[in-house]
Amino acid sequence: MSLIPDENLKSKSSFNFAPMIDFLFLMLAFFATLAVSRASLYDTKLNLVQLKTEDGASPVKQGDESHQINICINQKGEYEWMTEIQTYPMESLQRIQKELNHQHKIGLLPKNRAQTQVLLHIDKGASWDPVAKLIFAIREEGFEAYPVYEPDETVTVDGK
């Protein structure tokens, strides 16, 4: 006679197979996905249609898109380079010219400088002297400057 019953001393003869079955299912799903994607990517032969231009039509070149640069002139006559993320203060006209040349040199701007539009956001209270100097500085570098006009208020049909 012992203090521990014989039932508790014997090892259990059952084993839990649920985690192993889950693992095998995940492995099967992984390799099935791999096989299907490999077959669709590498083993498929596609015959792509060759487009032909019509007689007299000029083909569209990939480099025909324009690029826009936004420069803001505030009431004090200070310049800011505006991007989608934030604005960068520019100390002088030479800094703007240097930045334009740098971006053109490293390939951020199109090779044809006429495809780059420099948009000027001019504050209403800004004096014309810094605006004129900026336009001439941009033209010296071979780019064109375009003012951006924003209406004061929305005009309705009724006039109200």
XYZ file of C-alpha atoms in Angstrom:
160
model
C 0.000 0.000 0.000
C 1.374 3.406 -0.931
C 0.455 6.937 -0.089
C -0.040 7.916 -3.772
C -2.717 6.049 -5.689
C -1.509 3.876 -8.582
C -3.655 5.843 -11.074
C -1.617 9.017 -10.471
C 1.746 7.248 -10.800
C 1.055 5.904 -14.291
C 1.690 8.233 -17.217
C -1.257 9.258 -19.297
C -1.467 7.349 -22.524
C -3.185 10.159 -24.482
C -1.331 12.943 -26.329
C -2.787 16.301 -27.466
C -2.402 16.467 -31.264
C -4.188 19.829 -31.781
C -1.050 22.058 -31.841
C 0.700 19.726 -34.282
C -2.312 19.693 -36.606
C -2.468 23.515 -36.525
C 1.227 23.714 -37.395
C 0.840 21.253 -40.289
C -2.120 23.231 -41.627
C -0.110 26.482 -41.556
C 2.810 24.815 -43.342
C 0.459 23.395 -45.985
C -1.126 26.833 -46.529
C 2.302 28.501 -46.785
C 3.692 26.083 -49.361
C 0.446 26.058 -51.363
C 0.541 29.869 -51.542
C 4.199 29.761 -52.533
C 3.525 27.235 -55.291
C 0.573 29.180 -56.704
C 2.381 32.531 -56.665
C 5.483 31.024 -58.274
C 3.365 29.487 -60.990
C 1.554 32.743 -61.657
C 4.696 34.896 -61.613
C 7.325 32.838 -63.378
C 5.698 30.030 -65.279
C 3.027 32.023 -67.095
C 3.891 33.222 -70.577
C 2.039 36.365 -71.548
C 1.965 37.865 -74.996
C 1.561 41.595 -74.493
C -0.092 43.692 -77.158
C 2.214 46.050 -79.023
C 0.627 49.482 -79.451
C 1.105 51.240 -82.755
C 0.674 54.967 -83.212
C -1.667 56.262 -85.852
C -0.314 58.061 -88.878
C 0.319 61.709 -88.067
C -0.120 61.267 -84.312
C 2.722 62.310 -82.072
C 3.629 59.724 -79.433
C 3.458 60.821 -75.815
C 6.871 60.794 -74.209
C 7.279 59.794 -70.623
C 9.264 62.916 -69.809
C 6.466 65.318 -70.831
C 5.166 65.714 -67.295
C 5.800 68.943 -65.455
C 7.121 69.337 -61.947
C 5.976 72.021 -59.522
C 7.948 73.848 -56.866
C 6.164 76.112 -54.383
C 7.844 79.210 -52.976
C 6.044 81.493 -50.530
C 6.749 85.201 -50.020
C 5.346 86.525 -46.752
C 4.441 90.076 -45.722
C 7.974 90.816 -44.490
C 9.477 89.817 -47.852
C 10.947 86.555 -46.513
C 11.060 83.466 -48.717
C 9.954 79.935 -47.842
C 10.349 76.729 -49.865
C 7.073 74.823 -49.434
C 6.819 71.031 -49.750
C 3.970 68.638 -49.033
C 5.383 67.974 -45.582
C 6.641 71.322 -44.302
C 8.074 74.702 -45.246
C 11.765 75.573 -45.209
C 12.847 79.191 -44.701
C 15.225 80.489 -47.367
C 17.661 83.142 -46.207
C 18.363 84.741 -49.574
C 17.770 84.624 -53.302
C 21.137 82.911 -53.741
C 19.940 80.087 -51.474
C 16.855 79.583 -53.672
C 19.010 79.585 -56.810
C 21.415 77.120 -55.211
C 18.542 74.800 -54.196
C 17.011 74.905 -57.686
C 20.367 74.044 -59.265
C 21.054 71.320 -56.703
C 17.702 69.615 -57.276
C 18.164 69.904 -61.039
C 21.679 68.471 -60.820
C 20.733 65.423 -58.716
C 17.751 64.614 -60.943
C 14.802 65.592 -58.756
C 13.719 68.073 -61.417
C 13.276 67.300 -65.142
C 16.295 67.824 -67.389
C 14.329 70.301 -69.476
C 14.024 73.323 -67.199
C 10.897 74.482 -69.053
C 9.035 71.494 -67.569
C 9.553 72.821 -64.040
C 6.954 75.290 -62.809
C 7.991 77.483 -59.889
C 4.731 78.577 -58.264
C 4.895 81.784 -56.227
C 2.492 82.112 -53.297
C 2.634 85.858 -52.639
C 1.158 87.439 -49.520
C -1.127 90.385 -50.282
C 0.822 92.646 -47.959
C 4.217 91.788 -49.466
C 6.060 94.587 -51.217
C 6.861 94.144 -54.886
C 10.625 94.532 -54.541
C 11.302 91.003 -53.133
C 8.756 89.543 -55.566
C 10.460 91.104 -58.587
C 13.910 90.071 -57.336
C 12.693 86.488 -56.894
C 11.182 86.345 -60.388
C 14.437 87.591 -61.944
C 16.527 85.202 -59.827
C 14.406 82.251 -60.951
C 14.656 83.321 -64.592
C 18.452 83.644 -64.284
C 18.557 79.930 -63.499
C 16.465 79.067 -66.566
C 13.173 78.335 -64.801
C 9.818 80.106 -65.149
C 7.930 81.620 -62.221
C 4.135 81.580 -62.060
C 2.104 83.477 -59.442
C -0.688 81.566 -57.728
C -3.907 83.507 -57.344
C -6.258 82.580 -54.537
C -9.646 84.301 -54.344
C -10.478 86.312 -51.234
C -13.923 84.902 -50.786
C -16.212 82.606 -52.657
C -18.550 84.364 -55.027
C -22.092 83.059 -55.256
C -24.592 83.512 -58.043
C -26.901 85.631 -55.877
C -24.112 88.015 -54.952
C -24.636 87.262 -51.254
